[in-house]
Amino acid sequence: MDLIWRGLARGVKLLLSGDPEIYEIAFLTLRVSGLATLVSLVLGVPAGLFLAVRKFRFRRALVGAVNTAMGLPPTVVGLWVAIFLWRSGPLGALGLMYTPTAIVIAQVLIATPVVTGFTMASVQQLDPKLPRQILALGASPLQFWWLVIRECRFGLLAAVMAGFGAVISEVGASMAVGGNVRHHTRVLTTAIVLEVNKGNFDVALALSFILMTLAYAVTFALTVVQQRKRRYVT
Amino acid sequence: MRKNRYISAGLAGMLLAALAISLVEISISGCATKEDVILATTTSTLDTGLLEVLIPVFEKKTGYRVKAVGVGTGQALEMGRRGEADVLLVHAPESEEQVVAEGHATNRKRVMHNDFVICGPQADPAGIRGEKSAAQAFRKIAQSKSLFVSRGDDSGTHKKELEVWEEAGVKPEGHWYQECGSGMGQTLNIASEKGAYVLSDRGTFLSLKKNLALVILVEGDRSLLNIYHVMQVNPEKHPKVNAKGGKAFVEFMVSEEVQKVIGGFGVKEYGQPLFFPDAGK
């Protein structure tokens, strides 16, 4: 029990003392996971809309694949991305292995299915007559998609939160393609693993509190946005 | 309606920003590879904090940026074989010689040593305390079926452990022998929690001692010597490696200055050095 208090105290101290390394790690974590979430939105939201609305062959197989991929183990993603990014791999010439970009790529692969799945589910919850009504009112394609997005914004914000939550908390992919290189690719989760290996449980706990605080702060901000809009609807 | 327009403008702005940032990000990190040196090394050099002391000195001196990736010795050697690393700092002499013989690594130099110790719970159920021969101690552990936690990860320590089992003439199998597949630090934590025996390098054990319910029971056997070598990945076989950077790191590790730092590392904190400098031996 004392370890938990010591870890908490150490976490507060680390943050207040302005230890540049802690800020560096926390900032990199936010930058990498935030960017990965944004990119996964760009890819996942249109994909989710498409899968929810359009009817085509193999749609069910594809939807099943997306739903399965929502639970992709980060270690597996890390392994696959590593194989592609290695010097001997097909994308080796880019020299991306052990860079923050490599982590972003892996995290995009983790978050995109989550965003796609959530988007798909929230669109399909809409009244099935709604798309036809929108079209009947003479909406252009752009207006049509925009109205659909607006109608399911709660679900979309949930998609953002789920995607962000998935990537900020993963360690397997960050370790595999980032390598936990100090001052370069060390993010909060990989730093925690290292500190545990070093036996510095209090520092590891401190970092875990920082990680949870960050995750909470971002999720809370999104929740505020989500719940404020709620009033207009009901 | 006006509100909605703001929201839509905001969302569109966010998407554009995301694209812009990702392009910048990729272009920044994509072009900064020339001066990187990828060092594949064992967990012990990182978990003890030795490399955290040495790498900044090297970077300042040469201008290279070192990417130290901590993996088991087995994986580090494999990264060398595939040309995925520029320089290796590892501790499994027999496997290393093989990699050099295959032509994947070159310029191999002895850097330092410490030794392996057999640790276990204070109560010592197998009665190995003070045993002179590591093989004999292992035999006793097997005979009494006392819990033993193995790295099980093809690391240098794991290879050494298997050597000792072979010397003892015991095939480690059964519920008493557990492979955890983790780094040294994590393995020691597991052994400590389970009250099990474990083979560890002295450096990692000393640096973690404060959290462990384990003591050193067997030490000093010649077969428990733990020797670290540094070597660069052979540019003739792997043209993509940073040969200059790898060479510079090898020379750095055996330089007089660094050898002195290695000899003094940990003395203040643990009362004894964690590694003994060996260059030129």
PDB file of C-alpha atoms in Angstrom, chain B:
ATOM      1  CA  MET B   1     -27.539  26.758 -37.846  1.00  0.00           C
ATOM      2  CA  ARG B   2     -24.604  29.131 -37.415  1.00  0.00           C
ATOM      3  CA  LYS B   3     -23.332  26.996 -34.570  1.00  0.00           C
ATOM      4  CA  ASN B   4     -23.319  23.967 -36.820  1.00  0.00           C
ATOM      5  CA  ARG B   5     -21.250  25.782 -39.365  1.00  0.00           C
ATOM      6  CA  TYR B   6     -18.639  26.525 -36.723  1.00  0.00           C
ATOM      7  CA  ILE B   7     -18.567  22.908 -35.725  1.00  0.00           C
ATOM      8  CA  SER B   8     -18.179  21.760 -39.288  1.00  0.00           C
ATOM      9  CA  ALA B   9     -15.437  24.276 -39.967  1.00  0.00           C
ATOM     10  CA  GLY B  10     -13.702  23.076 -36.828  1.00  0.00           C
ATOM     11  CA  LEU B  11     -13.894  19.441 -37.790  1.00  0.00           C
ATOM     12  CA  ALA B  12     -12.673  20.105 -41.306  1.00  0.00           C
ATOM     13  CA  GLY B  13      -9.814  22.161 -39.873  1.00  0.00           C
ATOM     14  CA  MET B  14      -8.862  19.318 -37.561  1.00  0.00           C
ATOM     15  CA  LEU B  15      -8.695  16.859 -40.423  1.00  0.00           C
ATOM     16  CA  LEU B  16      -6.540  19.192 -42.499  1.00  0.00           C
ATOM     17  CA  ALA B  17      -4.255  19.796 -39.540  1.00  0.00           C
ATOM     18  CA  ALA B  18      -3.917  16.046 -39.036  1.00  0.00           C
ATOM     19  CA  LEU B  19      -2.835  15.547 -42.623  1.00  0.00           C
ATOM     20  CA  ALA B  20      -0.418  18.454 -42.488  1.00  0.00           C
ATOM     21  CA  ILE B  21       1.162  17.275 -39.253  1.00  0.00           C
ATOM     22  CA  SER B  22       1.571  13.745 -40.505  1.00  0.00           C
ATOM     23  CA  LEU B  23       3.297  14.929 -43.670  1.00  0.00           C
ATOM     24  CA  VAL B  24       5.702  17.089 -41.682  1.00  0.00           C
ATOM     25  CA  GLU B  25       6.264  14.285 -39.206  1.00  0.00           C
ATOM     26  CA  ILE B  26       7.135  11.789 -41.888  1.00  0.00           C
ATOM     27  CA  SER B  27       9.448  14.145 -43.717  1.00  0.00           C
ATOM     28  CA  ILE B  28      11.289  15.065 -40.505  1.00  0.00           C
ATOM     29  CA  SER B  29      11.910  11.584 -39.233  1.00  0.00           C
ATOM     30  CA  GLY B  30      12.310  10.107 -42.688  1.00  0.00           C
ATOM     31  CA  CYS B  31      15.464  11.970 -43.569  1.00  0.00           C
ATOM     32  CA  ALA B  32      17.372  11.747 -40.318  1.00  0.00           C
ATOM     33  CA  THR B  33      18.844   8.288 -40.705  1.00  0.00           C
ATOM     34  CA  LYS B  34      22.410   8.912 -41.872  1.00  0.00           C
ATOM     35  CA  GLU B  35      23.820   9.728 -38.471  1.00  0.00           C
ATOM     36  CA  ASP B  36      21.917   7.086 -36.537  1.00  0.00           C
ATOM     37  CA  VAL B  37      23.768   4.148 -35.086  1.00  0.00           C
ATOM     38  CA  ILE B  38      21.534   1.232 -34.182  1.00  0.00           C
ATOM     39  CA  LEU B  39      22.954  -0.662 -31.232  1.00  0.00           C
ATOM     40  CA  ALA B  40      21.398  -4.027 -30.498  1.00  0.00           C
ATOM     41  CA  THR B  41      22.267  -5.011 -26.989  1.00  0.00           C
ATOM     42  CA  THR B  42      21.253  -7.176 -24.065  1.00  0.00           C
ATOM     43  CA  THR B  43      18.810  -6.086 -21.432  1.00  0.00           C
ATOM     44  CA  SER B  44      21.488  -6.118 -18.710  1.00  0.00           C
ATOM     45  CA  THR B  45      23.437  -3.166 -20.119  1.00  0.00           C
ATOM     46  CA  LEU B  46      20.239  -1.105 -20.215  1.00  0.00           C
ATOM     47  CA  ASP B  47      18.565  -2.304 -17.019  1.00  0.00           C
ATOM     48  CA  THR B  48      21.684  -1.526 -14.972  1.00  0.00           C
ATOM     49  CA  GLY B  49      21.829   1.979 -16.427  1.00  0.00           C
ATOM     50  CA  LEU B  50      25.367   1.591 -17.818  1.00  0.00           C
ATOM     51  CA  LEU B  51      24.431   2.617 -21.345  1.00  0.00           C
ATOM     52  CA  GLU B  52      22.514   5.630 -20.089  1.00  0.00           C
ATOM     53  CA  VAL B  53      25.862   6.874 -18.823  1.00  0.00           C
ATOM     54  CA  LEU B  54      27.943   5.924 -21.872  1.00  0.00           C
ATOM     55  CA  ILE B  55      25.696   6.792 -24.809  1.00  0.00           C
ATOM     56  CA  PRO B  56      25.452  10.554 -24.166  1.00  0.00           C
ATOM     57  CA  VAL B  57      29.277  10.695 -23.996  1.00  0.00           C
ATOM     58  CA  PHE B  58      29.548   8.896 -27.333  1.00  0.00           C
ATOM     59  CA  GLU B  59      26.917  11.085 -28.950  1.00  0.00           C
ATOM     60  CA  LYS B  60      28.608  14.248 -27.773  1.00  0.00           C
ATOM     61  CA  LYS B  61      31.981  13.052 -28.964  1.00  0.00           C
ATOM     62  CA  THR B  62      31.054  11.793 -32.415  1.00  0.00           C
ATOM     63  CA  GLY B  63      27.804  13.522 -33.346  1.00  0.00           C
ATOM     64  CA  TYR B  64      26.090  10.227 -34.057  1.00  0.00           C
ATOM     65  CA  ARG B  65      22.769   9.442 -32.455  1.00  0.00           C
ATOM     66  CA  VAL B  66      22.650   6.009 -30.871  1.00  0.00           C
ATOM     67  CA  LYS B  67      19.464   4.015 -30.949  1.00  0.00           C
ATOM     68  CA  ALA B  68      20.013   1.432 -28.269  1.00  0.00           C
ATOM     69  CA  VAL B  69      17.513  -1.363 -28.614  1.00  0.00           C
ATOM     70  CA  GLY B  70      17.429  -3.686 -25.623  1.00  0.00           C
ATOM     71  CA  VAL B  71      16.710  -7.270 -26.592  1.00  0.00           C
ATOM     72  CA  GLY B  72      18.090 -10.627 -25.558  1.00  0.00           C
ATOM     73  CA  THR B  73      21.504 -11.590 -26.888  1.00  0.00           C
ATOM     74  CA  GLY B  74      19.891 -14.141 -29.207  1.00  0.00           C
ATOM     75  CA  GLN B  75      17.724 -11.501 -30.860  1.00  0.00           C
ATOM     76  CA  ALA B  76      20.591  -8.993 -30.928  1.00  0.00           C
ATOM     77  CA  LEU B  77      22.766 -11.473 -32.828  1.00  0.00           C
ATOM     78  CA  GLU B  78      19.892 -12.216 -35.165  1.00  0.00           C
ATOM     79  CA  MET B  79      19.497  -8.501 -35.856  1.00  0.00           C
ATOM     80  CA  GLY B  80      23.195  -8.499 -36.736  1.00  0.00           C
ATOM     81  CA  ARG B  81      22.734 -11.470 -39.039  1.00  0.00           C
ATOM     82  CA  ARG B  82      19.971  -9.630 -40.873  1.00  0.00           C
ATOM     83  CA  GLY B  83      21.846  -6.351 -40.994  1.00  0.00           C
ATOM     84  CA  GLU B  84      19.151  -4.611 -38.931  1.00  0.00           C
ATOM     85  CA  ALA B  85      21.688  -3.240 -36.461  1.00  0.00           C
ATOM     86  CA  ASP B  86      25.018  -1.483 -36.923  1.00  0.00           C
ATOM     87  CA  VAL B  87      26.787  -2.622 -33.805  1.00  0.00           C
ATOM     88  CA  LEU B  88      26.203  -5.317 -31.187  1.00  0.00           C
ATOM     89  CA  LEU B  89      27.050  -5.412 -27.485  1.00  0.00           C
ATOM     90  CA  VAL B  90      26.320  -8.919 -26.276  1.00  0.00           C
ATOM     91  CA  HIS B  91      27.447 -11.686 -23.938  1.00  0.00           C
ATOM     92  CA  ALA B  92      27.331 -15.152 -25.477  1.00  0.00           C
ATOM     93  CA  PRO B  93      30.891 -15.820 -26.735  1.00  0.00           C
ATOM     94  CA  GLU B  94      30.159 -19.109 -28.488  1.00  0.00           C
ATOM     95  CA  SER B  95      27.198 -17.774 -30.463  1.00  0.00           C
ATOM     96  CA  GLU B  96      29.117 -14.592 -31.211  1.00  0.00           C
ATOM     97  CA  GLU B  97      32.027 -16.517 -32.686  1.00  0.00           C
ATOM     98  CA  GLN B  98      29.589 -18.291 -34.927  1.00  0.00           C
ATOM     99  CA  VAL B  99      28.130 -14.999 -36.196  1.00  0.00           C
ATOM    100  CA  VAL B 100      31.646 -13.701 -36.863  1.00  0.00           C
ATOM    101  CA  ALA B 101      32.584 -16.950 -38.620  1.00  0.00           C
ATOM    102  CA  GLU B 102      29.543 -16.603 -40.855  1.00  0.00           C
ATOM    103  CA  GLY B 103      30.879 -13.196 -41.862  1.00  0.00           C
ATOM    104  CA  HIS B 104      27.943 -11.189 -40.495  1.00  0.00           C
ATOM    105  CA  ALA B 105      29.966  -9.421 -37.825  1.00  0.00           C
ATOM    106  CA  THR B 106      33.510  -8.170 -37.694  1.00  0.00           C
ATOM    107  CA  ASN B 107      35.901  -6.189 -35.517  1.00  0.00           C
ATOM    108  CA  ARG B 108      34.827  -8.098 -32.379  1.00  0.00           C
ATOM    109  CA  LYS B 109      36.431  -6.870 -29.198  1.00  0.00           C
ATOM    110  CA  ARG B 110      36.217  -7.838 -25.572  1.00  0.00           C
ATOM    111  CA  VAL B 111      34.799  -5.001 -23.476  1.00  0.00           C
ATOM    112  CA  MET B 112      34.143  -6.127 -19.933  1.00  0.00           C
ATOM    113  CA  HIS B 113      33.009  -8.964 -17.751  1.00  0.00           C
ATOM    114  CA  ASN B 114      31.129  -9.621 -14.617  1.00  0.00           C
ATOM    115  CA  ASP B 115      29.833 -12.935 -13.470  1.00  0.00           C
ATOM    116  CA  PHE B 116      26.663 -14.894 -13.135  1.00  0.00           C
ATOM    117  CA  VAL B 117      25.371 -15.762  -9.704  1.00  0.00           C
ATOM    118  CA  ILE B 118      22.841 -18.336  -8.632  1.00  0.00           C
ATOM    119  CA  CYS B 119      20.255 -16.625  -6.485  1.00  0.00           C
ATOM    120  CA  GLY B 120      17.498 -18.088  -4.435  1.00  0.00           C
ATOM    121  CA  PRO B 121      15.335 -17.584  -1.364  1.00  0.00           C
ATOM    122  CA  GLN B 122      17.067 -17.129   1.993  1.00  0.00           C
ATOM    123  CA  ALA B 123      15.596 -20.450   3.186  1.00  0.00           C
ATOM    124  CA  ASP B 124      17.455 -22.319   0.399  1.00  0.00           C
ATOM    125  CA  PRO B 125      15.278 -25.465   0.199  1.00  0.00           C
ATOM    126  CA  ALA B 126      17.715 -27.258  -2.122  1.00  0.00           C
ATOM    127  CA  GLY B 127      20.653 -26.599   0.188  1.00  0.00           C
ATOM    128  CA  ILE B 128      23.007 -25.125  -2.393  1.00  0.00           C
ATOM    129  CA  ARG B 129      24.434 -22.304  -0.289  1.00  0.00           C
ATOM    130  CA  GLY B 130      28.188 -22.065  -0.641  1.00  0.00           C
ATOM    131  CA  GLU B 131      28.334 -24.810  -3.286  1.00  0.00           C
ATOM    132  CA  LYS B 132      31.567 -24.392  -5.280  1.00  0.00           C
ATOM    133  CA  SER B 133      30.352 -25.923  -8.534  1.00  0.00           C
ATOM    134  CA  ALA B 134      27.487 -24.339 -10.412  1.00  0.00           C
ATOM    135  CA  ALA B 135      26.660 -27.664 -12.073  1.00  0.00           C
ATOM    136  CA  GLN B 136      26.466 -29.396  -8.696  1.00  0.00           C
ATOM    137  CA  ALA B 137      24.142 -26.664  -7.412  1.00  0.00           C
ATOM    138  CA  PHE B 138      21.877 -27.091 -10.435  1.00  0.00           C
ATOM    139  CA  ARG B 139      21.859 -30.847  -9.884  1.00  0.00           C
ATOM    140  CA  LYS B 140      20.695 -30.339  -6.292  1.00  0.00           C
ATOM    141  CA  ILE B 141      17.942 -27.978  -7.404  1.00  0.00           C
ATOM    142  CA  ALA B 142      16.723 -30.551  -9.937  1.00  0.00           C
ATOM    143  CA  GLN B 143      16.918 -33.439  -7.488  1.00  0.00           C
ATOM    144  CA  SER B 144      14.895 -31.606  -4.848  1.00  0.00           C
ATOM    145  CA  LYS B 145      12.530 -30.331  -7.556  1.00  0.00           C
ATOM    146  CA  SER B 146      12.845 -26.825  -6.144  1.00  0.00           C
ATOM    147  CA  LEU B 147      11.269 -24.090  -8.201  1.00  0.00           C
ATOM    148  CA  PHE B 148      13.624 -22.614 -10.803  1.00  0.00           C
ATOM    149  CA  VAL B 149      12.745 -19.668 -13.042  1.00  0.00           C
ATOM    150  CA  SER B 150      14.503 -19.556 -16.404  1.00  0.00           C
ATOM    151  CA  ARG B 151      14.748 -16.590 -18.755  1.00  0.00           C
ATOM    152  CA  GLY B 152      13.687 -18.885 -21.588  1.00  0.00           C
ATOM    153  CA  ASP B 153      14.323 -16.121 -24.141  1.00  0.00           C
ATOM    154  CA  ASP B 154      17.518 -17.197 -25.906  1.00  0.00           C
ATOM    155  CA  SER B 155      19.416 -14.405 -24.166  1.00  0.00           C
ATOM    156  CA  GLY B 156      23.067 -14.657 -23.142  1.00  0.00           C
ATOM    157  CA  THR B 157      21.999 -15.520 -19.616  1.00  0.00           C
ATOM    158  CA  HIS B 158      19.626 -18.181 -20.897  1.00  0.00           C
ATOM    159  CA  LYS B 159      22.361 -19.687 -23.070  1.00  0.00           C
ATOM    160  CA  LYS B 160      24.692 -19.784 -20.062  1.00  0.00           C
ATOM    161  CA  GLU B 161      21.988 -21.415 -17.953  1.00  0.00           C
ATOM    162  CA  LEU B 162      21.497 -24.146 -20.560  1.00  0.00           C
ATOM    163  CA  GLU B 163      25.259 -24.702 -20.616  1.00  0.00           C
ATOM    164  CA  VAL B 164      25.269 -25.274 -16.867  1.00  0.00           C
ATOM    165  CA  TRP B 165      22.324 -27.691 -17.092  1.00  0.00           C
ATOM    166  CA  GLU B 166      24.199 -29.617 -19.742  1.00  0.00           C
ATOM    167  CA  GLU B 167      27.290 -29.712 -17.590  1.00  0.00           C
ATOM    168  CA  ALA B 168      25.137 -30.959 -14.733  1.00  0.00           C
ATOM    169  CA  GLY B 169      23.775 -33.697 -16.945  1.00  0.00           C
ATOM    170  CA  VAL B 170      20.213 -32.697 -16.172  1.00  0.00           C
ATOM    171  CA  LYS B 171      17.470 -32.041 -18.658  1.00  0.00           C
ATOM    172  CA  PRO B 172      15.468 -29.280 -17.005  1.00  0.00           C
ATOM    173  CA  GLU B 173      11.865 -30.339 -17.324  1.00  0.00           C
ATOM    174  CA  GLY B 174       8.833 -30.568 -15.120  1.00  0.00           C
ATOM    175  CA  HIS B 175       6.607 -28.298 -13.107  1.00  0.00           C
ATOM    176  CA  TRP B 176       9.538 -27.076 -10.994  1.00  0.00           C
ATOM    177  CA  TYR B 177      11.250 -25.574 -14.051  1.00  0.00           C
ATOM    178  CA  GLN B 178       9.453 -22.496 -15.348  1.00  0.00           C
ATOM    179  CA  GLU B 179      10.455 -20.457 -18.380  1.00  0.00           C
ATOM    180  CA  CYS B 180       9.143 -16.921 -18.162  1.00  0.00           C
ATOM    181  CA  GLY B 181      10.387 -15.514 -21.477  1.00  0.00           C
ATOM    182  CA  SER B 182      11.213 -12.115 -19.989  1.00  0.00           C
ATOM    183  CA  GLY B 183      14.211  -9.860 -19.481  1.00  0.00           C
ATOM    184  CA  MET B 184      16.542 -10.252 -16.507  1.00  0.00           C
ATOM    185  CA  GLY B 185      14.832  -7.675 -14.319  1.00  0.00           C
ATOM    186  CA  GLN B 186      11.383  -9.130 -14.805  1.00  0.00           C
ATOM    187  CA  THR B 187      12.715 -12.672 -14.327  1.00  0.00           C
ATOM    188  CA  LEU B 188      14.277 -11.715 -11.000  1.00  0.00           C
ATOM    189  CA  ASN B 189      10.993 -10.168  -9.887  1.00  0.00           C
ATOM    190  CA  ILE B 190       9.142 -13.366 -10.760  1.00  0.00           C
ATOM    191  CA  ALA B 191      11.681 -15.581  -8.997  1.00  0.00           C
ATOM    192  CA  SER B 192      11.514 -13.333  -5.965  1.00  0.00           C
ATOM    193  CA  GLU B 193       7.718 -13.519  -5.814  1.00  0.00           C
ATOM    194  CA  LYS B 194       7.721 -17.281  -6.213  1.00  0.00           C
ATOM    195  CA  GLY B 195      10.653 -17.956  -3.891  1.00  0.00           C
ATOM    196  CA  ALA B 196      12.449 -19.667  -6.759  1.00  0.00           C
ATOM    197  CA  TYR B 197      16.058 -20.149  -7.783  1.00  0.00           C
ATOM    198  CA  VAL B 198      17.334 -18.135 -10.716  1.00  0.00           C
ATOM    199  CA  LEU B 199      20.552 -17.523 -12.639  1.00  0.00           C
ATOM    200  CA  SER B 200      21.307 -13.808 -12.982  1.00  0.00           C
ATOM    201  CA  ASP B 201      24.159 -11.606 -14.037  1.00  0.00           C
ATOM    202  CA  ARG B 202      25.608  -9.925 -10.986  1.00  0.00           C
ATOM    203  CA  GLY B 203      25.058  -6.410 -12.325  1.00  0.00           C
ATOM    204  CA  THR B 204      21.314  -6.704 -12.769  1.00  0.00           C
ATOM    205  CA  PHE B 205      20.940  -8.543  -9.459  1.00  0.00           C
ATOM    206  CA  LEU B 206      22.808  -5.838  -7.554  1.00  0.00           C
ATOM    207  CA  SER B 207      20.879  -3.023  -9.158  1.00  0.00           C
ATOM    208  CA  LEU B 208      17.539  -4.664  -8.315  1.00  0.00           C
ATOM    209  CA  LYS B 209      18.513  -6.123  -4.945  1.00  0.00           C
ATOM    210  CA  LYS B 210      16.516  -3.597  -2.943  1.00  0.00           C
ATOM    211  CA  ASN B 211      13.224  -5.012  -4.219  1.00  0.00           C
ATOM    212  CA  LEU B 212      14.109  -8.691  -4.160  1.00  0.00           C
ATOM    213  CA  ALA B 213      13.591 -11.394  -1.564  1.00  0.00           C
ATOM    214  CA  LEU B 214      16.563 -13.246  -3.040  1.00  0.00           C
ATOM    215  CA  VAL B 215      20.145 -13.715  -1.959  1.00  0.00           C
ATOM    216  CA  ILE B 216      23.266 -14.866  -3.765  1.00  0.00           C
ATOM    217  CA  LEU B 217      23.815 -18.519  -2.885  1.00  0.00           C
ATOM    218  CA  VAL B 218      26.455 -19.673  -5.365  1.00  0.00           C
ATOM    219  CA  GLU B 219      29.179 -17.564  -6.923  1.00  0.00           C
ATOM    220  CA  GLY B 220      32.761 -17.700  -8.058  1.00  0.00           C
ATOM    221  CA  ASP B 221      32.684 -20.840 -10.228  1.00  0.00           C
ATOM    222  CA  ARG B 222      34.845 -20.260 -13.303  1.00  0.00           C
ATOM    223  CA  SER B 223      32.052 -21.478 -15.541  1.00  0.00           C
ATOM    224  CA  LEU B 224      29.912 -18.568 -14.329  1.00  0.00           C
ATOM    225  CA  LEU B 225      32.093 -15.918 -15.978  1.00  0.00           C
ATOM    226  CA  ASN B 226      30.013 -13.479 -18.059  1.00  0.00           C
ATOM    227  CA  ILE B 227      31.987 -11.814 -20.843  1.00  0.00           C
ATOM    228  CA  TYR B 228      30.698  -8.944 -22.988  1.00  0.00           C
ATOM    229  CA  HIS B 229      31.974  -8.303 -26.485  1.00  0.00           C
ATOM    230  CA  VAL B 230      31.254  -5.447 -28.843  1.00  0.00           C
ATOM    231  CA  MET B 231      31.334  -5.964 -32.616  1.00  0.00           C
ATOM    232  CA  GLN B 232      30.216  -4.152 -35.708  1.00  0.00           C
ATOM    233  CA  VAL B 233      27.939  -5.662 -38.296  1.00  0.00           C
ATOM    234  CA  ASN B 234      29.977  -6.475 -41.395  1.00  0.00           C
ATOM    235  CA  PRO B 235      29.337  -3.804 -44.060  1.00  0.00           C
ATOM    236  CA  GLU B 236      30.682  -6.116 -46.771  1.00  0.00           C
ATOM    237  CA  LYS B 237      27.811  -8.479 -46.163  1.00  0.00           C
ATOM    238  CA  HIS B 238      25.216  -5.845 -45.285  1.00  0.00           C
ATOM    239  CA  PRO B 239      25.835  -2.727 -47.372  1.00  0.00           C
ATOM    240  CA  LYS B 240      23.024  -0.783 -45.700  1.00  0.00           C
ATOM    241  CA  VAL B 241      24.616  -0.660 -42.254  1.00  0.00           C
ATOM    242  CA  ASN B 242      26.237   2.453 -40.859  1.00  0.00           C
ATOM    243  CA  ALA B 243      29.768   1.057 -40.966  1.00  0.00           C
ATOM    244  CA  LYS B 244      31.537   4.212 -39.804  1.00  0.00           C
ATOM    245  CA  GLY B 245      29.182   4.662 -36.889  1.00  0.00           C
ATOM    246  CA  GLY B 246      29.472   1.015 -35.901  1.00  0.00           C
ATOM    247  CA  LYS B 247      33.245   1.164 -36.019  1.00  0.00           C
ATOM    248  CA  ALA B 248      33.278   4.366 -33.999  1.00  0.00           C
ATOM    249  CA  PHE B 249      31.163   2.715 -31.295  1.00  0.00           C
ATOM    250  CA  VAL B 250      33.442  -0.334 -31.112  1.00  0.00           C
ATOM    251  CA  GLU B 251      36.481   1.910 -30.714  1.00  0.00           C
ATOM    252  CA  PHE B 252      34.647   4.033 -28.177  1.00  0.00           C
ATOM    253  CA  MET B 253      33.761   1.040 -25.996  1.00  0.00           C
ATOM    254  CA  VAL B 254      37.370  -0.176 -25.766  1.00  0.00           C
ATOM    255  CA  SER B 255      38.890   3.294 -25.340  1.00  0.00           C
ATOM    256  CA  GLU B 256      40.753   3.992 -22.134  1.00  0.00           C
ATOM    257  CA  GLU B 257      38.303   6.665 -21.064  1.00  0.00           C
ATOM    258  CA  VAL B 258      35.253   4.418 -21.355  1.00  0.00           C
ATOM    259  CA  GLN B 259      37.016   1.480 -19.752  1.00  0.00           C
ATOM    260  CA  LYS B 260      37.638   3.699 -16.735  1.00  0.00           C
ATOM    261  CA  VAL B 261      33.958   4.700 -16.568  1.00  0.00           C
ATOM    262  CA  ILE B 262      32.921   1.033 -16.750  1.00  0.00           C
ATOM    263  CA  GLY B 263      35.242   0.116 -13.877  1.00  0.00           C
ATOM    264  CA  GLY B 264      33.788   2.826 -11.677  1.00  0.00           C
ATOM    265  CA  PHE B 265      30.150   2.335 -12.625  1.00  0.00           C
ATOM    266  CA  GLY B 266      27.943   1.395  -9.692  1.00  0.00           C
ATOM    267  CA  VAL B 267      30.683   1.594  -7.055  1.00  0.00           C
ATOM    268  CA  LYS B 268      29.082   4.562  -5.365  1.00  0.00           C
ATOM    269  CA  GLU B 269      25.597   3.080  -5.324  1.00  0.00           C
ATOM    270  CA  TYR B 270      26.240  -0.601  -4.670  1.00  0.00           C
ATOM    271  CA  GLY B 271      29.634  -0.569  -2.966  1.00  0.00           C
ATOM    272  CA  GLN B 272      31.151  -2.667  -5.758  1.00  0.00           C
ATOM    273  CA  PRO B 273      31.540  -2.346  -9.497  1.00  0.00           C
ATOM    274  CA  LEU B 274      28.860  -4.002 -11.645  1.00  0.00           C
ATOM    275  CA  PHE B 275      31.269  -4.627 -14.537  1.00  0.00           C
ATOM    276  CA  PHE B 276      35.041  -5.098 -14.809  1.00  0.00           C
ATOM    277  CA  PRO B 277      36.794  -3.466 -17.774  1.00  0.00           C
ATOM    278  CA  ASP B 278      38.518  -5.986 -20.013  1.00  0.00           C
ATOM    279  CA  ALA B 279      39.668  -4.240 -23.202  1.00  0.00           C
ATOM    280  CA  GLY B 280      42.831  -5.682 -24.678  1.00  0.00           C
ATOM    281  CA  LYS B 281      42.470  -9.031 -22.903  1.00  0.00           C
TER     282      LYS B 281
END
